Short mmCIF file of C-alpha atoms in Angstrom, two decimals:
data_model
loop_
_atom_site.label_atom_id
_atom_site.label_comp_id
_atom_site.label_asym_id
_atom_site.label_seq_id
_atom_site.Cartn_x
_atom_site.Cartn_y
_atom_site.Cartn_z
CA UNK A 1259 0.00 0.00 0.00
CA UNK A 1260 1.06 3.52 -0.47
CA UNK A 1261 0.18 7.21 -0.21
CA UNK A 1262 -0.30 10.04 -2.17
CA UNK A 1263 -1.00 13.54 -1.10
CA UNK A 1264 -3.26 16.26 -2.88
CA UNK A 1265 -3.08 19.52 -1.66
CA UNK A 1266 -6.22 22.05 -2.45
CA UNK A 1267 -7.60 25.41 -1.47
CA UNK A 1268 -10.34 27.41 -2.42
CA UNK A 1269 -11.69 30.89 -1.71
CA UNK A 1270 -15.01 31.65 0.75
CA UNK A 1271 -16.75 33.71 2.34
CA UNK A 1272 -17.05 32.52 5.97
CA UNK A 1273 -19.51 32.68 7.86
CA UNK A 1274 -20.79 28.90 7.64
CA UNK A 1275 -19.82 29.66 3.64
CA UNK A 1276 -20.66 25.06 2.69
CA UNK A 1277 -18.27 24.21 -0.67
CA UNK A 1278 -18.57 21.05 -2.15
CA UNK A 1279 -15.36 19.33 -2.48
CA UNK A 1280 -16.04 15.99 -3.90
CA UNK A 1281 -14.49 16.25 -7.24
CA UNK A 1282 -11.35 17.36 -5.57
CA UNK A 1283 -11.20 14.15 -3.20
CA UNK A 1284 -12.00 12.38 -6.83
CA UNK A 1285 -9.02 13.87 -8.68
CA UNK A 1286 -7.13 12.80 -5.49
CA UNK A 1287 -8.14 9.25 -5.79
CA UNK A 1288 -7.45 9.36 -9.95
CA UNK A 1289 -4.39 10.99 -9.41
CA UNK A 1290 -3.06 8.10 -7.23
CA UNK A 1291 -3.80 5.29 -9.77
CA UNK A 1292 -5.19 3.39 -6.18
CA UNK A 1293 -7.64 0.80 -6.73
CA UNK A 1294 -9.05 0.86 -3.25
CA UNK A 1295 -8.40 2.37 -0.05
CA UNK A 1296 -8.90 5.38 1.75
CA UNK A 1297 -9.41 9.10 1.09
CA UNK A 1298 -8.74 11.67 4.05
CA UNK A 1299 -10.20 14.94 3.74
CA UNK A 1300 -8.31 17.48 6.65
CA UNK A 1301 -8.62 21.01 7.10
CA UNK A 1302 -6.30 22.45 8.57
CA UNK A 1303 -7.12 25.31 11.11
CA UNK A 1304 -9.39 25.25 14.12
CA UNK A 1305 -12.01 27.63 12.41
CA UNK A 1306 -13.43 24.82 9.61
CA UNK A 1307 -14.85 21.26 9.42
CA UNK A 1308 -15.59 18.33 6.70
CA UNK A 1309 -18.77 16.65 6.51
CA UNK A 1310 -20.83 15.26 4.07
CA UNK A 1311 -24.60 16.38 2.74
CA UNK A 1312 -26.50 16.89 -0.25
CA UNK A 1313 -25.54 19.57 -1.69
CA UNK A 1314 -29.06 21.29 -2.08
CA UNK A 1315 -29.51 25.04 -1.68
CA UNK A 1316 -32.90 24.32 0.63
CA UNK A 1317 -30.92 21.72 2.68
CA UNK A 1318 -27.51 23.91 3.13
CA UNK A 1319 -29.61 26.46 4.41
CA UNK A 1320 -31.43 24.60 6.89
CA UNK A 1321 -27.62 23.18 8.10
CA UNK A 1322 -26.58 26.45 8.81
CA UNK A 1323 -30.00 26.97 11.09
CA UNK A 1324 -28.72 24.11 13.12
CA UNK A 1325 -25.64 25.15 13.87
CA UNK A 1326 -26.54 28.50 14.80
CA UNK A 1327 -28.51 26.52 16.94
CA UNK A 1328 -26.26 24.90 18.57
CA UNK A 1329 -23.48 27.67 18.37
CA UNK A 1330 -25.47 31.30 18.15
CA UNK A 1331 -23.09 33.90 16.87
CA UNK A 1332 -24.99 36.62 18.71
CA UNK A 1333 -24.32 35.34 22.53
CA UNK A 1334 -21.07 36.45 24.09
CA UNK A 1335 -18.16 34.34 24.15
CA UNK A 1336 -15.34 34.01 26.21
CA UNK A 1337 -12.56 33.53 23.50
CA UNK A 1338 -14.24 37.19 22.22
CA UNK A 1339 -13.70 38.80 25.80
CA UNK A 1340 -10.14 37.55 25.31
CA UNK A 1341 -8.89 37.88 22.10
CA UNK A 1342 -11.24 40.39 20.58
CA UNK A 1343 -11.43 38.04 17.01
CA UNK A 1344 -14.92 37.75 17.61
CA UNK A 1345 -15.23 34.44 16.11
CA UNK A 1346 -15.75 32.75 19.26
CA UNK A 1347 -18.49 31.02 17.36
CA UNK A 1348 -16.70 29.85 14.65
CA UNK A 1349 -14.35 28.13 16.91
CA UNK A 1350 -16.96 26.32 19.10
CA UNK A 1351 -18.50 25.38 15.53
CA UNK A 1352 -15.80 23.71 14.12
CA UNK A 1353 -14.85 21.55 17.35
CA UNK A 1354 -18.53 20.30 17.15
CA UNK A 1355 -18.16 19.18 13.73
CA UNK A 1356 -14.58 18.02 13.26
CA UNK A 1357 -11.90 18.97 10.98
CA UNK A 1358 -11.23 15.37 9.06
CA UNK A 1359 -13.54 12.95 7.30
CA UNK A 1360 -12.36 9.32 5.53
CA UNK A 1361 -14.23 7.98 2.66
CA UNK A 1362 -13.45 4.29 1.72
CA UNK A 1363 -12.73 3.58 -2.57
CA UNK A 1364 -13.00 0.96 -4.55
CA UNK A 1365 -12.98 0.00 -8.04
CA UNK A 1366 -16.25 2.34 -8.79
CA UNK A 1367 -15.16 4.81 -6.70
CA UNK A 1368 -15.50 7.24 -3.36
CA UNK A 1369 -18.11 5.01 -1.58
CA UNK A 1370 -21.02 8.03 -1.61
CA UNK A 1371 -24.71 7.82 -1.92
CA UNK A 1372 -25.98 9.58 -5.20
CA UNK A 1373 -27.16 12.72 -3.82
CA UNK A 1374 -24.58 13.23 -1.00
CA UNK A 1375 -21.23 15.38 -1.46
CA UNK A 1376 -18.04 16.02 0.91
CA UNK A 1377 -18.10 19.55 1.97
CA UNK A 1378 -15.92 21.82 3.66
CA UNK A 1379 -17.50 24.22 5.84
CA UNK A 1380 -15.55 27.34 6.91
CA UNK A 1381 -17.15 29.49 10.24
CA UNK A 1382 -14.83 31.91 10.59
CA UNK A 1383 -15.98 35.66 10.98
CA UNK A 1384 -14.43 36.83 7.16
CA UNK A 1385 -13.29 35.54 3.70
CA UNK A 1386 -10.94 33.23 3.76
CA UNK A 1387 -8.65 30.78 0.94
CA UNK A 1388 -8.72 27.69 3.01
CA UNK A 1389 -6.22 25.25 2.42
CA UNK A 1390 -6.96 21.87 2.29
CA UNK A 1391 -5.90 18.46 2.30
CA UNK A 1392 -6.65 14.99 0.68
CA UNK A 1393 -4.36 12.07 1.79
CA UNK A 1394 -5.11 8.94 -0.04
CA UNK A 1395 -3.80 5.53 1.54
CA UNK A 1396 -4.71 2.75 -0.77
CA UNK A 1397 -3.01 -0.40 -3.27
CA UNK A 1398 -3.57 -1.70 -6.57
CA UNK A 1399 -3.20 -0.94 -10.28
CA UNK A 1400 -0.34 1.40 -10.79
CA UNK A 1401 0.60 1.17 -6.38
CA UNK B 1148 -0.34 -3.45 3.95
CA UNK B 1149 -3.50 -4.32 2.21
CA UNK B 1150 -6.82 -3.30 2.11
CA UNK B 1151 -10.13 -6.03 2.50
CA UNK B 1152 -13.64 -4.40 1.61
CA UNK B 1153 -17.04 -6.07 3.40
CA UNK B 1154 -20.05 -4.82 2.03
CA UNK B 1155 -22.70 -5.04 4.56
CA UNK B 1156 -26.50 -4.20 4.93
CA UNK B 1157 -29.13 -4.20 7.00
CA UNK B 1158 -33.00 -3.33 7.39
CA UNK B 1159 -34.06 0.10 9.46
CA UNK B 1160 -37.62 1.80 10.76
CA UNK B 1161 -35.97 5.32 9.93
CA UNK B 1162 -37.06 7.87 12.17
CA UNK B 1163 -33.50 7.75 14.12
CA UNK B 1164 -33.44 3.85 14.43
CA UNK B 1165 -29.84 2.91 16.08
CA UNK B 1166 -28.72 -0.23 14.93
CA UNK B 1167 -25.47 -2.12 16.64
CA UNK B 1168 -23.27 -3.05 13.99
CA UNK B 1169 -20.08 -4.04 15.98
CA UNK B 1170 -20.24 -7.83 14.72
CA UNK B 1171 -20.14 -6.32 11.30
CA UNK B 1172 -16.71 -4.85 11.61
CA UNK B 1173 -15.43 -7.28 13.62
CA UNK B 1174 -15.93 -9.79 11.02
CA UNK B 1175 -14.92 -7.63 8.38
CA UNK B 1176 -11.28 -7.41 10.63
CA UNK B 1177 -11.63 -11.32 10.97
CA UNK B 1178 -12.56 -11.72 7.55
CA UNK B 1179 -9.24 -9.71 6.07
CA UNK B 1180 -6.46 -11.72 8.28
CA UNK B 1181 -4.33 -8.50 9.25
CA UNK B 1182 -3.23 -8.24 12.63
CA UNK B 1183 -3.39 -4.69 12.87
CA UNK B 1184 -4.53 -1.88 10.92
CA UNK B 1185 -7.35 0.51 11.01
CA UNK B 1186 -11.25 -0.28 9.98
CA UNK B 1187 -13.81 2.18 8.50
CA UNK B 1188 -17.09 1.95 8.75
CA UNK B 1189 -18.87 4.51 6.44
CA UNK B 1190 -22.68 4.56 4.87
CA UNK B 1191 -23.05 6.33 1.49
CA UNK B 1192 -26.42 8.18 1.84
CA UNK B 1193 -26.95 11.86 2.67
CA UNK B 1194 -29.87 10.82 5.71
CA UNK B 1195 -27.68 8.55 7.99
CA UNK B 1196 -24.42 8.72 10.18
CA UNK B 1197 -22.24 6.53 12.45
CA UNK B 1198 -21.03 6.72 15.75
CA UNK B 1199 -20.42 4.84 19.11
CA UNK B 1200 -22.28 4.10 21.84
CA UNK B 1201 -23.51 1.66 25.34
CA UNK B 1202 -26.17 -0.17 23.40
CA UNK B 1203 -28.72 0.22 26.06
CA UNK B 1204 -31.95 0.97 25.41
CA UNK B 1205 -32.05 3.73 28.20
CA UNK B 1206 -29.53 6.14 26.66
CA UNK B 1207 -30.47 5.50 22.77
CA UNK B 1208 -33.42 7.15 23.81
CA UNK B 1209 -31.37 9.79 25.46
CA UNK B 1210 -29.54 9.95 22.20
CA UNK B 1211 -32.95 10.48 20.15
CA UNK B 1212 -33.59 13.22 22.38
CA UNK B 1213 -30.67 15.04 21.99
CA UNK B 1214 -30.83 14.45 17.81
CA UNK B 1215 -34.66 15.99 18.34
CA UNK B 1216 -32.89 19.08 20.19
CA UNK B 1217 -30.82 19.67 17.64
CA UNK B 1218 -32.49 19.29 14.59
CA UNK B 1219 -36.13 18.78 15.48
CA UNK B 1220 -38.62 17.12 13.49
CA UNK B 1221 -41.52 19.37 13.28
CA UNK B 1222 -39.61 23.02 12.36
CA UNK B 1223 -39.92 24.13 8.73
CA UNK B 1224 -37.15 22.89 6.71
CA UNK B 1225 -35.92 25.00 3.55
CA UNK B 1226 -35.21 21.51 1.82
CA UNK B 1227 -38.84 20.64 2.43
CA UNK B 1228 -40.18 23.07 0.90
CA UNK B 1229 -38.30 22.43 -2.51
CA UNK B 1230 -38.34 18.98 -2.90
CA UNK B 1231 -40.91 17.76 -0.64
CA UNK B 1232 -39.95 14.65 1.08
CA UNK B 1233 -40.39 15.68 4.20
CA UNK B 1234 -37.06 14.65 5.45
CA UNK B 1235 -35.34 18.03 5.86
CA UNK B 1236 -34.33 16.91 9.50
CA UNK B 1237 -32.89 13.67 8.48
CA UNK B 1238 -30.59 15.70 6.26
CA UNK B 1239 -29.43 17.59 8.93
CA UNK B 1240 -28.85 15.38 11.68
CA UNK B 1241 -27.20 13.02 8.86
CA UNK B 1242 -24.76 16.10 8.28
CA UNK B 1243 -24.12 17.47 12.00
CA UNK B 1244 -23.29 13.30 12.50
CA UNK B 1245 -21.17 12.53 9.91
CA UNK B 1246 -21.21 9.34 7.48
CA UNK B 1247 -18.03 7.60 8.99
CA UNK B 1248 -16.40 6.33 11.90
CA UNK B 1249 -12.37 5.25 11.38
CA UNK B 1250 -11.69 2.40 14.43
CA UNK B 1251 -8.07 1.30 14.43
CA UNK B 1252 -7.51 -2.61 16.18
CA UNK B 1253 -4.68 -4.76 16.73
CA UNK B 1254 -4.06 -8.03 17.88
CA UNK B 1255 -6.61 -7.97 21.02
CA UNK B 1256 -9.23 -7.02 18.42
CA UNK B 1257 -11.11 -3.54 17.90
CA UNK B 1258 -10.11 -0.61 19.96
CA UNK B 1259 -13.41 -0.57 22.07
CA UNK B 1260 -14.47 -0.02 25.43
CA UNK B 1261 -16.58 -2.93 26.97
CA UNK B 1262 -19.75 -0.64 26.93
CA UNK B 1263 -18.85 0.70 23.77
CA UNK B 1264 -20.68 -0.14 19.97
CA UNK B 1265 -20.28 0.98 16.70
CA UNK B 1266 -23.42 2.24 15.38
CA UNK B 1267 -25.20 2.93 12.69
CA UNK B 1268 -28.14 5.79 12.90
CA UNK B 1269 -30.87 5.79 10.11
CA UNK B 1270 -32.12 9.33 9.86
CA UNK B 1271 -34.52 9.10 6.84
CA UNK B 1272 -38.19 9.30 7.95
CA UNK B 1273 -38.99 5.61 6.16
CA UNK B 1274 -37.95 2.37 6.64
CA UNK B 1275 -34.70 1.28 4.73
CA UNK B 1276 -32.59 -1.03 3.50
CA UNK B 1277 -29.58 0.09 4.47
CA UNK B 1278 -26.03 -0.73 2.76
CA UNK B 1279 -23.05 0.38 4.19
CA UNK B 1280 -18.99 -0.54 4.19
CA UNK B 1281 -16.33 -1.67 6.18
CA UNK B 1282 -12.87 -1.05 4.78
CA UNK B 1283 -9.92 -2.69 6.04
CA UNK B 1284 -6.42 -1.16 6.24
CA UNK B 1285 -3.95 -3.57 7.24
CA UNK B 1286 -0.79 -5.74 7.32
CA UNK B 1287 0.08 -8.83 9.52
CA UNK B 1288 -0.83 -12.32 9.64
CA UNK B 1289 -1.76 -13.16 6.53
CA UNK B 1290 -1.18 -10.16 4.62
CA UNK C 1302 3.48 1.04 4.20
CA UNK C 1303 3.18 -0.59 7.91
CA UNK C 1304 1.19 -0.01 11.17
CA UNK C 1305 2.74 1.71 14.14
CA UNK C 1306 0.36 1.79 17.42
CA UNK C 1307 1.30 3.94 20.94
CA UNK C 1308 -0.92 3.50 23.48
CA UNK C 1309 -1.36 6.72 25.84
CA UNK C 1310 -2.99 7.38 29.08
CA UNK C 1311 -3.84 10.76 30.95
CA UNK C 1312 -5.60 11.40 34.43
CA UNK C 1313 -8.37 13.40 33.52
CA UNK C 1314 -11.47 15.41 36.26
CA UNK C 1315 -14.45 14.35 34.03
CA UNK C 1316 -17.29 16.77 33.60
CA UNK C 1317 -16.28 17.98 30.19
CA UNK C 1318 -12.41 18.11 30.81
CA UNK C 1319 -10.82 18.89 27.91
CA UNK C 1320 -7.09 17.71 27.35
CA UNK C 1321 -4.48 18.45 24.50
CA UNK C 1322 -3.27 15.49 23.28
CA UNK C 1323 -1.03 16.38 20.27
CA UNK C 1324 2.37 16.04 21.55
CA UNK C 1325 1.45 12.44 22.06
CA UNK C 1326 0.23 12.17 18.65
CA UNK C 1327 3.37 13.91 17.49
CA UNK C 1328 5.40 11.28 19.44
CA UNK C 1329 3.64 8.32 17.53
CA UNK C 1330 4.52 10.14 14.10
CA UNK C 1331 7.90 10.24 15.38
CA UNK C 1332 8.31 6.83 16.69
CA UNK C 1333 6.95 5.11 13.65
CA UNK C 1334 9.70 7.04 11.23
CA UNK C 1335 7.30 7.07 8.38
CA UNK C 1336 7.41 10.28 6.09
CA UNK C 1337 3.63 10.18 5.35
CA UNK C 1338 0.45 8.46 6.16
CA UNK C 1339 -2.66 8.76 8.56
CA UNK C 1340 -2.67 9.24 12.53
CA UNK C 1341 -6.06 7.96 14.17
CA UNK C 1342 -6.52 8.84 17.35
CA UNK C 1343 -9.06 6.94 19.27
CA UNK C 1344 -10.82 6.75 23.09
CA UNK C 1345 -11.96 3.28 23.93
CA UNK C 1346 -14.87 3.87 26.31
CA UNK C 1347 -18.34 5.02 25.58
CA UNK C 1348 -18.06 8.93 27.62
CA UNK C 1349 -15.10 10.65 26.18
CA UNK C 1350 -14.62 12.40 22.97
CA UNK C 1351 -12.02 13.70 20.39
CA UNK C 1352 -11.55 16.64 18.47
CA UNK C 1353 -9.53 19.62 17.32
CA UNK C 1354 -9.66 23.02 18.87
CA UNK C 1355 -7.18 26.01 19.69
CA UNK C 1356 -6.17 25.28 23.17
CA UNK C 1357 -7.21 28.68 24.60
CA UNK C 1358 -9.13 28.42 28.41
CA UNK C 1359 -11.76 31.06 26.50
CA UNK C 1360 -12.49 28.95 24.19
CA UNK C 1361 -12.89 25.94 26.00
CA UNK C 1362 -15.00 27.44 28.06
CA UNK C 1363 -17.35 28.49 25.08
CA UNK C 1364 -17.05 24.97 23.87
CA UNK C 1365 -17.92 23.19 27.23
CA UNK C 1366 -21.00 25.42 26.96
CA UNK C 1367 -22.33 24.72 23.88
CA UNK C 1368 -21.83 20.77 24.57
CA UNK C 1369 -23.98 22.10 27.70
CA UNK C 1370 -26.89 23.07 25.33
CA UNK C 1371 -26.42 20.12 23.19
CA UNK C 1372 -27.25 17.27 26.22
CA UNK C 1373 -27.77 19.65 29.36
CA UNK C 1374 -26.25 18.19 32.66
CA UNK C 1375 -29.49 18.57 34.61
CA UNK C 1376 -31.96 17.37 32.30
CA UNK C 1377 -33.62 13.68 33.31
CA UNK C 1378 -31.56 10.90 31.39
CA UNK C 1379 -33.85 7.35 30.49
CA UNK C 1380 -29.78 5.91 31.13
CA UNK C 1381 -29.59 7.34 34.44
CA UNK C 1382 -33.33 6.00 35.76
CA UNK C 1383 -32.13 2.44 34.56
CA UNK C 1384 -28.69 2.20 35.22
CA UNK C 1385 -27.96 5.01 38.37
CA UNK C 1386 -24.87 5.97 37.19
CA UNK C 1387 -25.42 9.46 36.69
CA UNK C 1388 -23.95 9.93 33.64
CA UNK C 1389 -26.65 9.67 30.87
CA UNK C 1390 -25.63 13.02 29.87
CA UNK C 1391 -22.05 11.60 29.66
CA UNK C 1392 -22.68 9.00 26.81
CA UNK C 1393 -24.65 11.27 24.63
CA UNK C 1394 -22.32 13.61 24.36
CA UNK C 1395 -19.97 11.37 23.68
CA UNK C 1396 -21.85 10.17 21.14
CA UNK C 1397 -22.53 13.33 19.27
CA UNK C 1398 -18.61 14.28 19.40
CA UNK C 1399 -17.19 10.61 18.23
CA UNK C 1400 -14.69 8.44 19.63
CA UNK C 1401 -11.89 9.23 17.02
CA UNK C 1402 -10.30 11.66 14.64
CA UNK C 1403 -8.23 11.02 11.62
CA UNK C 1404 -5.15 13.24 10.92
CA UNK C 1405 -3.07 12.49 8.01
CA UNK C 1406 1.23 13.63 8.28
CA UNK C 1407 3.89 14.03 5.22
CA UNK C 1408 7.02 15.36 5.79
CA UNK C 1409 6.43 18.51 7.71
CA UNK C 1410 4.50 16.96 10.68
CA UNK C 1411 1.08 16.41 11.19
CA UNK C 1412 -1.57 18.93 8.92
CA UNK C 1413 -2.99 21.10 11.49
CA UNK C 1414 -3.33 24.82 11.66
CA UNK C 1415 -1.02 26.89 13.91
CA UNK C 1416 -3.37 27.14 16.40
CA UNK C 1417 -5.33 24.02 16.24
CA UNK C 1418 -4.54 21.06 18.70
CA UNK C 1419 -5.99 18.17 19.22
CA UNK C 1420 -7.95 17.16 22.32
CA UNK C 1421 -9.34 14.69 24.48
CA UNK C 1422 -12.98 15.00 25.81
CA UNK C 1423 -13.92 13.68 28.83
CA UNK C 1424 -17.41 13.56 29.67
CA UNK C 1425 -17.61 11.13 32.60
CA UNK C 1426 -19.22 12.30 36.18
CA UNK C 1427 -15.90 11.64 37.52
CA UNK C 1428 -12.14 11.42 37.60
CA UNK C 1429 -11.18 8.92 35.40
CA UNK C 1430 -7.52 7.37 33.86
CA UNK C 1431 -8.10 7.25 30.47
CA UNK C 1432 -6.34 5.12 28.18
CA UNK C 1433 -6.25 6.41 24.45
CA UNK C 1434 -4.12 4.95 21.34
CA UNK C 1435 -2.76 6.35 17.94
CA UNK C 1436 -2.63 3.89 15.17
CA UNK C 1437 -0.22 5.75 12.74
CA UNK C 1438 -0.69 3.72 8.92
CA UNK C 1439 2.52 4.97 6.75
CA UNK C 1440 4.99 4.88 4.46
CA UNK C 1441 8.76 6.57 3.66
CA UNK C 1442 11.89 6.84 5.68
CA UNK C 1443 12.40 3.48 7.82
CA UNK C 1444 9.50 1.59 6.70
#
């Protein structure tokens, strides 16, 4: 088995800005000549996260309700009374969701349901070009 | 290292049905020969997720509960209104949960507490058959 | 590529006590000699958590909070009128955090953002030892 590393970025607008990432975790798995294995996605920072969802205007939406839900970015925060950043909320969102997600391959590829995508989800308080990264562990044809 | 794929399913009521699906992975582990490595459980489908828990009846209704809190059933969903299936909340929870769980073992098996499962959560608000994955990363033994 | 394990232990207070574990995670990198692969860091035991967050006391605080809202500490738990242990709220929020986290490595170290570390959740109703592992899957240098 071996690895091979994609590195990506892409430009948002924060603020619970959802991108869909798939086809770059695709063109990681291509790129590797892997047959099966697995496909990291990692963002690096403590202000983003990686999940999956279809990737639906109505549904997106109703995602961001939730997590204003569960993290409001109107309540005061102690990482604000701090550090003056004001993303406070941002932080707290990202923990909850998690900045990594593996998706098993195979032969007909990223094991996804039709209407589901890997997203990246950046919370921070401004624009941002988020780096991010695919590592692909895997074996077979060209490996 | 190599890498053994176990293609699973099983039946769910929907509605957030919690199904155990340790013996699943553990014969997927069994089934590939390696002595250590890391397993991934992951379910393609936008409306489900996969975590751990004590598989006791008690707290999978505390669970429920806490999904309901978050992403409640009877609120007005955005994806509802465009598509109308009614399943706007399964969408979300299946997003704020996340499709994957990565569970390393070694030679004393899975890396589990003795209260601990793997399960799966079916989100969607019908019963379904549900397929989902195990992928093996490993080396040892047979490998 | 091969399989390098560490087992870890910390003494944690429980009640949402949130530990940075990335120098140990670091150390496995290190110890296995590999030049790239995939770190998994996971908590056997159904009431602890991991994650990534900046390791800033404001912050935590904010976070402890919103895992607060999530699966309050007061609220009646079905697991706690079956079992007496208390800590109903413990395993759900364990369960809505996750056991593990995946962090892939190359040749600069581990991919996390300057101020991102990686923690260890513990939920529990009480001190606790916890026992953690990294199961590091790689490739380069000695392997």
């Amino acid at each position: 088995m071996k690895v091979h590393t994609k590195k990506c970025s892409l430009q948002t607008e924060g603020f619970c800005d959802i991108r869909d990432v798939t086809h770059h975790v695709v063109e990681a798995v291509e790129e590797s000549g892997f047959e099966r294995g697995l496909a990291t996605v990692m963002v690096p920072g403590a202000t983003a996260g990686v999940t999956t969802i279809e990737y639906e205007e109505g549904v997106l939406e109703d995602l961001k309700k939730a997590v204003e839900r569960m993290a409001p970015e109107k309540i005061p925060y102690a990482h604000d009374r701090r550090w003056g950043d004001g993303n406070g909320f941002s932080h707290v969102r990202a923990a909850l969701i998690g900045p990594s997600l593996a998706v098993p391959f195979g032969p007909e590829g990223l094991v996804l349901g039709t209407w589901q995508q890997i997203v990246l989800l950046d919370f921070d308080n401004r624009p941002r070009k988020r780096r991010f990264l695919v590592q692909v562990l895997g074996e077979g044809k060209r490996s």
